Structures are given as structure tokens and as C-alpha cells.
């Protein structure tokens, strides 16, 4: 087939590859034919038959949907006259693997071609924070930032929009609904976090940003809290939703940038609004106990006992109705649920600051990372921000949230 193609006999090359692919499929199944179909796709593309090449690559991806190189090749073909469809294919690559550097570069170039500077910049920012950027990528990113216009937050995020665009999968699943119904009771069973020492109200600190951000981001997330500044605050910030809505900020954070503080307020206020602030600072033992309690609440009827039985006995009619809807759950991954709720708070912080670098920096500080400079966060995006935060930052949902929140009243 290669000799036929090299001699200009494309039809003969195609015929040979198709026949070989059918023979391979008959002997070894669809996967055995993939290399031959890939060769066919390349010959078709080289001959200028783009529609046929597209069909060949789509056939390959039907068999091997995780084939990143084939999906990138398909995206490049689409990009000739349909960059939006090319973008969709590249985002599928990143949904499966956030470490595929070539997909970021192509994705940024396609957004740039469509005039979407914000999204092109986000893609290159993520590439840099994951440690994959080259000098040319950084130059392009700086050029895009120079023409990007930051818009202030103007609108609130109502309950419907929060559910549609912000919530993680964990918050939407049965355990999310159960936790929401029992949030106060479950929070009261977890020891309250240490709030640090030498606490003083935010208005006494002399830093006007604290009250400004609290008012602005609190309004956006439709919640409020008492804001204090202290010393030796575990995790650099302590957040409670019950019995009082509190945010205590370690004094060391007063030297942080506006974007970093905005992340902190968004992170805290979303957790307060959702009633899961206690999850932000539970230790390993408390986490295990809480996971066990959640599993017991949704276990098959009759299995709950001890603390779970006490919660059920004292539950409101509404909470009991939630339990009835989700009773009998087996193989519940309570650990994944807890991780998903932490991811939700990080999403909210990112929306509030719209600065992925600042978000990763603050996550690093709150998890005890000793970083000398902001440059030290490079390659931490995949560890501290997590794949969820990277994908969310590049998603349509994130774009929809930003569009909603900055739209003129």
C-alpha cells in the first residue's frame, strides 16, 4: 500500500489497506484493524480527501476512544473549516488526560482564531501551571494577556445557576443530597477547628480589602460571615458554617495579592453557603469517621446504628424523606464524595478570582506547601488543584459562569 501511494496510485493503496483491514478484523477483531485504518486515514488526508479521512479517524475512535493522537489528528482536519468542532475534539483529549501538552497548544490557537482571547489565555495558563509550557507558549500567553480586558463581578450566582454550572458530580449524587439534609447535625458531630490565636475583627486590621472582598464575593454567593484575622490559624484559614458563619484568616495572608484573597473568600463562602465548611479542615481520623457515618445513613434499611440511628431519629421530616429516596445504597464511595466537595469549594474560589495561578498558590499555602515564590507552583496544578480544577477552568461551565457574573445589570 505504501509503494502504491508513493507511486501515485492512491486508489490501489486504499484498496489494499481496506482489504487488509477487513482481513485483520476477521481474525483479531476491530482493534486489529486500527493500524491499517490509521494508514488509510493518512493516505486519504494526503490526497486531499478530507471527508473520507474524517470518517476513517472517527472509525478508529469508535474502537479506541482514548486514542489521543488520533483525536488530535481529527481535530486538525476539522480545524480547516470548523474550528469549533476541532475544539470539541481537543477538549475530549484533555478530559481523558490533562497532561497532553500538544492538545493545549492547538486548543489555544483555535480559540485565538475564533477571537476568544479569554479562553485562549486560560489554556496557555493551565499549560504553564502544569509545567509543560515552552518559551514560545509563554510569549504568546503574555501577548494575549496584554489585550485581555478584566471585567468586574456584577451579578449574584443564584441557586439554579449554582446547581447547573458550579456543582461537582459529588454534590449532585445521593450522598450530596443526604449531606445537605443533615449538614448541621453532621457538622455538630465533628470537633470544631482551632481558630488560632489573637483574633481580631477584619475591620480592625487596617486592610480595607478584607471587607471589600467579603461584601463583593459574599453578595455573589448569596451568603455572609463574620470575618476575623488571627495568628497560627491551622491551614492558614478556618471556616465554619455551624453554629456561626465564620472565616478566620491567618495574618500571614494579608500580604497576598488581591486575586489570592478573592480565591480564599470564594472558597470559604461557597462552603458556608453549601453547609459543608466543616469538610474543609477535617483531619484523617475525622474524615474516616464521617465517611463511615455517611455510609451508615444510606445503608440498607436496618443496618444503621449508633450515631447514624441517632441522626435518623432526630431528623426533620424533610431529611427523612431524603433518606427514604436514597435508602439501600451499597458500595458507596464516601471518600470520593468528600474529595468532590473540597473540589467544589476550590471551583468557587477560582470563579471568584479568575486567576488559576493565584488559585493554585493559595491551595498550596493552605495545604502546608513551603513555596518561596509563585514560580514554585509550576507543575503543582495537577497535584494541588487536581484534574477537576484544571478541567473546570477550561470548561464551558466556567465560561458560562464568568459570562453570567460579569454581565451588566
PDB file of C-alpha atoms in Angstrom, residues 28-264:
ATOM      1  CA  UNK A  28      -8.423 -10.334  15.506  1.00  0.00           C
ATOM      2  CA  UNK A  29     -11.487  -8.143  15.888  1.00  0.00           C
ATOM      3  CA  UNK A  30     -11.905  -4.373  15.372  1.00  0.00           C
ATOM      4  CA  UNK A  31      -8.757  -3.408  17.287  1.00  0.00           C
ATOM      5  CA  UNK A  32      -6.563  -5.448  14.964  1.00  0.00           C
ATOM      6  CA  UNK A  33      -7.664  -3.275  12.053  1.00  0.00           C
ATOM      7  CA  UNK A  34      -6.866   0.069  13.739  1.00  0.00           C
ATOM      8  CA  UNK A  35      -3.242   0.416  12.488  1.00  0.00           C
ATOM      9  CA  UNK A  36      -4.373  -0.275   8.941  1.00  0.00           C
ATOM     10  CA  UNK A  37      -7.281   2.143   9.206  1.00  0.00           C
ATOM     11  CA  UNK A  38      -4.879   4.773  10.550  1.00  0.00           C
ATOM     12  CA  UNK A  39      -2.695   4.291   7.485  1.00  0.00           C
ATOM     13  CA  UNK A  40      -5.758   4.640   5.293  1.00  0.00           C
ATOM     14  CA  UNK A  41      -6.727   7.885   7.036  1.00  0.00           C
ATOM     15  CA  UNK A  42      -3.286   9.353   6.406  1.00  0.00           C
ATOM     16  CA  UNK A  43      -3.338   8.390   2.719  1.00  0.00           C
ATOM     17  CA  UNK A  44      -6.805   9.916   2.321  1.00  0.00           C
ATOM     18  CA  UNK A  45      -5.693  13.110   4.019  1.00  0.00           C
ATOM     19  CA  UNK A  46      -2.552  13.361   1.899  1.00  0.00           C
ATOM     20  CA  UNK A  47      -4.678  13.031  -1.232  1.00  0.00           C
ATOM     21  CA  UNK A  48      -6.938  15.875  -0.126  1.00  0.00           C
ATOM     22  CA  UNK A  49      -9.989  13.729   0.605  1.00  0.00           C
ATOM     23  CA  UNK A  50     -10.734  15.296   3.972  1.00  0.00           C
ATOM     24  CA  UNK A  51     -14.300  13.941   4.421  1.00  0.00           C
ATOM     25  CA  UNK A  52     -13.077  10.376   3.898  1.00  0.00           C
ATOM     26  CA  UNK A  53     -10.117  10.949   6.243  1.00  0.00           C
ATOM     27  CA  UNK A  54     -12.523  12.250   8.882  1.00  0.00           C
ATOM     28  CA  UNK A  55     -14.676   9.138   8.585  1.00  0.00           C
ATOM     29  CA  UNK A  56     -11.583   6.943   8.860  1.00  0.00           C
ATOM     30  CA  UNK A  57     -10.431   8.656  12.059  1.00  0.00           C
ATOM     31  CA  UNK A  58     -13.940   8.558  13.523  1.00  0.00           C
ATOM     32  CA  UNK A  59     -13.992   4.822  12.856  1.00  0.00           C
ATOM     33  CA  UNK A  60     -10.704   4.449  14.728  1.00  0.00           C
ATOM     34  CA  UNK A  61     -12.023   6.462  17.693  1.00  0.00           C
ATOM     35  CA  UNK A  62     -15.170   4.352  17.847  1.00  0.00           C
ATOM     36  CA  UNK A  63     -12.878   1.409  18.547  1.00  0.00           C
ATOM     37  CA  UNK A  64     -10.272   3.237  20.647  1.00  0.00           C
ATOM     38  CA  UNK A  65     -11.928   6.351  22.133  1.00  0.00           C
ATOM     39  CA  UNK A  66      -8.884   7.073  24.314  1.00  0.00           C
ATOM     40  CA  UNK A  67      -6.567   7.405  21.295  1.00  0.00           C
ATOM     41  CA  UNK A  68      -5.270  10.935  21.926  1.00  0.00           C
ATOM     42  CA  UNK A  69      -3.059  11.155  18.837  1.00  0.00           C
ATOM     43  CA  UNK A  70      -5.914  10.081  16.557  1.00  0.00           C
ATOM     44  CA  UNK A  71      -8.291  12.571  18.164  1.00  0.00           C
ATOM     45  CA  UNK A  72      -5.747  15.365  17.801  1.00  0.00           C
ATOM     46  CA  UNK A  73      -5.305  14.416  14.125  1.00  0.00           C
ATOM     47  CA  UNK A  74      -9.071  14.549  13.673  1.00  0.00           C
ATOM     48  CA  UNK A  75      -9.183  17.963  15.351  1.00  0.00           C
ATOM     49  CA  UNK A  76      -6.548  19.303  12.973  1.00  0.00           C
ATOM     50  CA  UNK A  77      -8.637  18.191   9.998  1.00  0.00           C
ATOM     51  CA  UNK A  78     -11.808  19.767  11.425  1.00  0.00           C
ATOM     52  CA  UNK A  79      -9.918  22.996  12.136  1.00  0.00           C
ATOM     53  CA  UNK A  80      -9.591  23.788   8.421  1.00  0.00           C
ATOM     54  CA  UNK A  81     -13.222  24.899   8.160  1.00  0.00           C
ATOM     55  CA  UNK A  82     -14.836  24.108  11.554  1.00  0.00           C
ATOM     56  CA  UNK A  83     -12.567  25.227  14.440  1.00  0.00           C
ATOM     57  CA  UNK A  84     -15.421  24.938  16.948  1.00  0.00           C
ATOM     58  CA  UNK A  85     -15.732  21.229  16.216  1.00  0.00           C
ATOM     59  CA  UNK A  86     -11.960  20.894  16.435  1.00  0.00           C
ATOM     60  CA  UNK A  87     -12.119  22.493  19.882  1.00  0.00           C
ATOM     61  CA  UNK A  88     -14.668  19.890  20.952  1.00  0.00           C
ATOM     62  CA  UNK A  89     -12.339  17.051  19.969  1.00  0.00           C
ATOM     63  CA  UNK A  90      -9.352  18.573  21.767  1.00  0.00           C
ATOM     64  CA  UNK A  91     -11.351  19.052  24.929  1.00  0.00           C
ATOM     65  CA  UNK A  92     -12.231  15.356  24.819  1.00  0.00           C
ATOM     66  CA  UNK A  93      -8.484  14.660  24.824  1.00  0.00           C
ATOM     67  CA  UNK A  94      -7.974  16.815  27.917  1.00  0.00           C
ATOM     68  CA  UNK A  95     -10.992  15.288  29.659  1.00  0.00           C
ATOM     69  CA  UNK A  96      -9.153  11.975  29.461  1.00  0.00           C
ATOM     70  CA  UNK A  97      -5.621  13.259  30.052  1.00  0.00           C
ATOM     71  CA  UNK A  98      -4.835  16.739  31.377  1.00  0.00           C
ATOM     72  CA  UNK A  99      -1.131  16.175  30.642  1.00  0.00           C
ATOM     73  CA  UNK A 100      -1.396  16.105  26.833  1.00  0.00           C
ATOM     74  CA  UNK A 101       0.650  19.214  26.012  1.00  0.00           C
ATOM     75  CA  UNK A 102       0.094  19.293  22.207  1.00  0.00           C
ATOM     76  CA  UNK A 103      -3.667  19.436  22.765  1.00  0.00           C
ATOM     77  CA  UNK A 104      -3.290  22.609  24.858  1.00  0.00           C
ATOM     78  CA  UNK A 105      -1.271  24.375  22.184  1.00  0.00           C
ATOM     79  CA  UNK A 106      -3.740  23.532  19.437  1.00  0.00           C
ATOM     80  CA  UNK A 107      -6.704  24.396  21.632  1.00  0.00           C
ATOM     81  CA  UNK A 108      -5.291  27.815  22.457  1.00  0.00           C
ATOM     82  CA  UNK A 109      -4.574  28.529  18.777  1.00  0.00           C
ATOM     83  CA  UNK A 110      -8.128  27.592  17.763  1.00  0.00           C
ATOM     84  CA  UNK A 111      -9.697  29.788  20.466  1.00  0.00           C
ATOM     85  CA  UNK A 112      -7.414  32.593  19.340  1.00  0.00           C
ATOM     86  CA  UNK A 113      -8.531  32.088  15.735  1.00  0.00           C
ATOM     87  CA  UNK A 114     -12.152  32.464  16.879  1.00  0.00           C
ATOM     88  CA  UNK A 115     -11.275  35.677  18.729  1.00  0.00           C
ATOM     89  CA  UNK A 116     -11.897  34.156  22.176  1.00  0.00           C
ATOM     90  CA  UNK A 117      -8.919  35.703  23.956  1.00  0.00           C
ATOM     91  CA  UNK A 118     -10.086  34.770  27.457  1.00  0.00           C
ATOM     92  CA  UNK A 119     -10.265  31.056  26.719  1.00  0.00           C
ATOM     93  CA  UNK A 120      -7.053  31.036  24.692  1.00  0.00           C
ATOM     94  CA  UNK A 121      -5.280  32.658  27.647  1.00  0.00           C
ATOM     95  CA  UNK A 122      -6.741  30.160  30.130  1.00  0.00           C
ATOM     96  CA  UNK A 123      -5.491  27.232  28.083  1.00  0.00           C
ATOM     97  CA  UNK A 124      -1.923  28.566  27.989  1.00  0.00           C
ATOM     98  CA  UNK A 125      -2.086  29.420  31.700  1.00  0.00           C
ATOM     99  CA  UNK A 126      -3.044  25.846  32.513  1.00  0.00           C
ATOM    100  CA  UNK A 127      -0.270  24.556  30.245  1.00  0.00           C
ATOM    101  CA  UNK A 128       2.253  26.701  32.121  1.00  0.00           C
ATOM    102  CA  UNK A 129       0.999  25.795  35.609  1.00  0.00           C
ATOM    103  CA  UNK A 130       1.164  22.108  34.735  1.00  0.00           C
ATOM    104  CA  UNK A 131       4.815  22.567  33.838  1.00  0.00           C
ATOM    105  CA  UNK A 132       4.567  21.927  30.091  1.00  0.00           C
ATOM    106  CA  UNK A 133       4.940  25.445  28.644  1.00  0.00           C
ATOM    107  CA  UNK A 134       7.849  26.351  26.399  1.00  0.00           C
ATOM    108  CA  UNK A 135       9.205  29.833  25.801  1.00  0.00           C
ATOM    109  CA  UNK A 136       7.025  30.334  22.721  1.00  0.00           C
ATOM    110  CA  UNK A 137       3.939  29.430  24.774  1.00  0.00           C
ATOM    111  CA  UNK A 138       4.851  31.989  27.441  1.00  0.00           C
ATOM    112  CA  UNK A 139       5.427  34.704  24.859  1.00  0.00           C
ATOM    113  CA  UNK A 140       2.032  34.003  23.298  1.00  0.00           C
ATOM    114  CA  UNK A 141       0.385  33.977  26.732  1.00  0.00           C
ATOM    115  CA  UNK A 142       1.897  37.363  27.626  1.00  0.00           C
ATOM    116  CA  UNK A 143       0.732  38.808  24.310  1.00  0.00           C
ATOM    117  CA  UNK A 144      -2.820  37.575  24.907  1.00  0.00           C
ATOM    118  CA  UNK A 145      -2.883  38.891  28.470  1.00  0.00           C
ATOM    119  CA  UNK A 146      -1.845  42.310  27.215  1.00  0.00           C
ATOM    120  CA  UNK A 147      -5.041  42.637  25.157  1.00  0.00           C
ATOM    121  CA  UNK A 148      -7.358  40.884  27.626  1.00  0.00           C
ATOM    122  CA  UNK A 149      -9.770  43.157  29.498  1.00  0.00           C
ATOM    123  CA  UNK A 150     -10.720  42.012  33.016  1.00  0.00           C
ATOM    124  CA  UNK A 151     -14.381  42.597  33.894  1.00  0.00           C
ATOM    125  CA  UNK A 152     -15.668  43.151  37.450  1.00  0.00           C
ATOM    126  CA  UNK A 153     -18.192  40.797  39.047  1.00  0.00           C
ATOM    127  CA  UNK A 154     -21.638  42.391  38.844  1.00  0.00           C
ATOM    128  CA  UNK A 155     -24.273  39.702  39.441  1.00  0.00           C
ATOM    129  CA  UNK A 156     -25.195  37.078  42.021  1.00  0.00           C
ATOM    130  CA  UNK A 157     -24.989  33.341  41.497  1.00  0.00           C
ATOM    131  CA  UNK A 158     -28.472  32.068  42.260  1.00  0.00           C
ATOM    132  CA  UNK A 159     -29.304  28.538  43.371  1.00  0.00           C
ATOM    133  CA  UNK A 160     -30.309  27.352  39.909  1.00  0.00           C
ATOM    134  CA  UNK A 161     -27.118  28.673  38.286  1.00  0.00           C
ATOM    135  CA  UNK A 162     -25.010  27.230  41.102  1.00  0.00           C
ATOM    136  CA  UNK A 163     -26.539  23.805  40.538  1.00  0.00           C
ATOM    137  CA  UNK A 164     -26.251  23.988  36.772  1.00  0.00           C
ATOM    138  CA  UNK A 165     -22.729  25.327  36.359  1.00  0.00           C
ATOM    139  CA  UNK A 166     -20.733  25.053  39.594  1.00  0.00           C
ATOM    140  CA  UNK A 167     -21.588  21.837  41.425  1.00  0.00           C
ATOM    141  CA  UNK A 168     -19.287  18.852  41.160  1.00  0.00           C
ATOM    142  CA  UNK A 169     -20.593  15.367  40.451  1.00  0.00           C
ATOM    143  CA  UNK A 170     -20.232  14.551  44.156  1.00  0.00           C
ATOM    144  CA  UNK A 171     -22.641  17.305  45.176  1.00  0.00           C
ATOM    145  CA  UNK A 172     -25.251  16.039  42.718  1.00  0.00           C
ATOM    146  CA  UNK A 173     -25.127  12.401  43.830  1.00  0.00           C
ATOM    147  CA  UNK A 174     -27.203  10.786  46.613  1.00  0.00           C
ATOM    148  CA  UNK A 175     -24.570  11.414  49.287  1.00  0.00           C
ATOM    149  CA  UNK A 176     -24.571  15.086  48.345  1.00  0.00           C
ATOM    150  CA  UNK A 177     -28.291  15.361  48.926  1.00  0.00           C
ATOM    151  CA  UNK A 178     -28.043  13.386  52.167  1.00  0.00           C
ATOM    152  CA  UNK A 179     -25.211  15.550  53.474  1.00  0.00           C
ATOM    153  CA  UNK A 180     -27.147  18.683  52.564  1.00  0.00           C
ATOM    154  CA  UNK A 181     -30.184  17.427  54.507  1.00  0.00           C
ATOM    155  CA  UNK A 182     -28.070  16.614  57.587  1.00  0.00           C
ATOM    156  CA  UNK A 183     -25.394  19.297  57.203  1.00  0.00           C
ATOM    157  CA  UNK A 184     -25.882  20.993  60.555  1.00  0.00           C
ATOM    158  CA  UNK A 185     -26.240  17.752  62.525  1.00  0.00           C
ATOM    159  CA  UNK A 186     -23.194  16.209  60.824  1.00  0.00           C
ATOM    160  CA  UNK A 187     -21.144  19.377  61.348  1.00  0.00           C
ATOM    161  CA  UNK A 188     -22.004  19.369  65.046  1.00  0.00           C
ATOM    162  CA  UNK A 189     -20.593  15.848  65.355  1.00  0.00           C
ATOM    163  CA  UNK A 190     -17.203  16.996  64.076  1.00  0.00           C
ATOM    164  CA  UNK A 191     -14.937  18.793  66.505  1.00  0.00           C
ATOM    165  CA  UNK A 192     -14.790  22.485  65.649  1.00  0.00           C
ATOM    166  CA  UNK A 193     -11.480  23.545  64.106  1.00  0.00           C
ATOM    167  CA  UNK A 194      -8.992  25.607  66.055  1.00  0.00           C
ATOM    168  CA  UNK A 195      -9.411  29.237  65.111  1.00  0.00           C
ATOM    169  CA  UNK A 196      -5.879  30.262  66.012  1.00  0.00           C
ATOM    170  CA  UNK A 197      -4.853  32.942  68.492  1.00  0.00           C
ATOM    171  CA  UNK A 198      -5.087  36.732  68.897  1.00  0.00           C
ATOM    172  CA  UNK A 199      -8.249  37.057  66.829  1.00  0.00           C
ATOM    173  CA  UNK A 200      -9.471  40.491  65.833  1.00  0.00           C
ATOM    174  CA  UNK A 201     -12.355  41.635  63.597  1.00  0.00           C
ATOM    175  CA  UNK A 202     -11.376  42.290  59.986  1.00  0.00           C
ATOM    176  CA  UNK A 203     -12.329  45.965  60.278  1.00  0.00           C
ATOM    177  CA  UNK A 204      -9.658  46.435  62.953  1.00  0.00           C
ATOM    178  CA  UNK A 205      -6.805  45.200  60.752  1.00  0.00           C
ATOM    179  CA  UNK A 206      -6.469  48.295  58.619  1.00  0.00           C
ATOM    180  CA  UNK A 207      -6.722  46.262  55.387  1.00  0.00           C
ATOM    181  CA  UNK A 208      -9.818  47.527  53.533  1.00  0.00           C
ATOM    182  CA  UNK A 209      -9.607  44.669  51.020  1.00  0.00           C
ATOM    183  CA  UNK A 210     -10.981  42.169  53.532  1.00  0.00           C
ATOM    184  CA  UNK A 211     -14.310  43.931  53.975  1.00  0.00           C
ATOM    185  CA  UNK A 212     -14.452  44.853  50.290  1.00  0.00           C
ATOM    186  CA  UNK A 213     -13.961  41.274  49.132  1.00  0.00           C
ATOM    187  CA  UNK A 214     -16.238  39.896  51.833  1.00  0.00           C
ATOM    188  CA  UNK A 215     -19.042  42.195  50.673  1.00  0.00           C
ATOM    189  CA  UNK A 216     -18.479  41.643  46.938  1.00  0.00           C
ATOM    190  CA  UNK A 217     -17.977  37.880  46.960  1.00  0.00           C
ATOM    191  CA  UNK A 218     -20.475  37.321  49.751  1.00  0.00           C
ATOM    192  CA  UNK A 219     -23.115  39.064  47.637  1.00  0.00           C
ATOM    193  CA  UNK A 220     -22.149  36.980  44.606  1.00  0.00           C
ATOM    194  CA  UNK A 221     -22.501  33.723  46.550  1.00  0.00           C
ATOM    195  CA  UNK A 222     -25.536  34.971  48.465  1.00  0.00           C
ATOM    196  CA  UNK A 223     -24.040  34.420  51.895  1.00  0.00           C
ATOM    197  CA  UNK A 224     -22.191  36.300  54.609  1.00  0.00           C
ATOM    198  CA  UNK A 225     -19.914  35.532  57.524  1.00  0.00           C
ATOM    199  CA  UNK A 226     -18.083  37.180  60.372  1.00  0.00           C
ATOM    200  CA  UNK A 227     -14.506  37.839  59.251  1.00  0.00           C
ATOM    201  CA  UNK A 228     -11.603  37.693  61.694  1.00  0.00           C
ATOM    202  CA  UNK A 229      -7.844  37.780  61.397  1.00  0.00           C
ATOM    203  CA  UNK A 230      -5.687  35.716  63.724  1.00  0.00           C
ATOM    204  CA  UNK A 231      -2.308  34.113  64.204  1.00  0.00           C
ATOM    205  CA  UNK A 232      -1.315  30.457  63.977  1.00  0.00           C
ATOM    206  CA  UNK A 233      -4.572  29.586  62.197  1.00  0.00           C
ATOM    207  CA  UNK A 234      -4.395  25.912  61.135  1.00  0.00           C
ATOM    208  CA  UNK A 235      -4.335  25.627  57.348  1.00  0.00           C
ATOM    209  CA  UNK A 236      -3.997  29.445  57.126  1.00  0.00           C
ATOM    210  CA  UNK A 237      -7.805  29.784  57.255  1.00  0.00           C
ATOM    211  CA  UNK A 238     -10.599  28.373  59.392  1.00  0.00           C
ATOM    212  CA  UNK A 239     -14.169  28.235  58.080  1.00  0.00           C
ATOM    213  CA  UNK A 240     -17.380  27.255  59.876  1.00  0.00           C
ATOM    214  CA  UNK A 241     -20.997  27.218  58.741  1.00  0.00           C
ATOM    215  CA  UNK A 242     -22.427  25.995  62.084  1.00  0.00           C
ATOM    216  CA  UNK A 243     -23.168  27.160  64.710  1.00  0.00           C
ATOM    217  CA  UNK A 244     -21.835  30.502  63.380  1.00  0.00           C
ATOM    218  CA  UNK A 245     -20.748  31.508  59.913  1.00  0.00           C
ATOM    219  CA  UNK A 246     -17.092  32.392  60.422  1.00  0.00           C
ATOM    220  CA  UNK A 247     -13.979  32.930  58.346  1.00  0.00           C
ATOM    221  CA  UNK A 248     -10.722  33.358  60.257  1.00  0.00           C
ATOM    222  CA  UNK A 249      -7.735  34.359  58.104  1.00  0.00           C
ATOM    223  CA  UNK A 250      -4.151  33.930  59.216  1.00  0.00           C
ATOM    224  CA  UNK A 251      -2.377  37.269  59.432  1.00  0.00           C
ATOM    225  CA  UNK A 252       0.333  35.992  57.091  1.00  0.00           C
ATOM    226  CA  UNK A 253      -2.189  36.015  54.238  1.00  0.00           C
ATOM    227  CA  UNK A 254      -2.701  39.777  54.461  1.00  0.00           C
ATOM    228  CA  UNK A 255       0.378  40.134  52.277  1.00  0.00           C
ATOM    229  CA  UNK A 256      -1.183  38.111  49.464  1.00  0.00           C
ATOM    230  CA  UNK A 257      -2.403  39.520  46.165  1.00  0.00           C
ATOM    231  CA  UNK A 258      -5.980  40.597  45.541  1.00  0.00           C
ATOM    232  CA  UNK A 259      -6.561  37.529  43.362  1.00  0.00           C
ATOM    233  CA  UNK A 260      -5.286  35.166  46.065  1.00  0.00           C
ATOM    234  CA  UNK A 261      -7.577  36.699  48.685  1.00  0.00           C
ATOM    235  CA  UNK A 262     -10.515  36.589  46.284  1.00  0.00           C
ATOM    236  CA  UNK A 263      -9.879  32.864  45.866  1.00  0.00           C
ATOM    237  CA  UNK A 264      -9.927  32.425  49.646  1.00  0.00           C
TER     238      UNK A 264
END
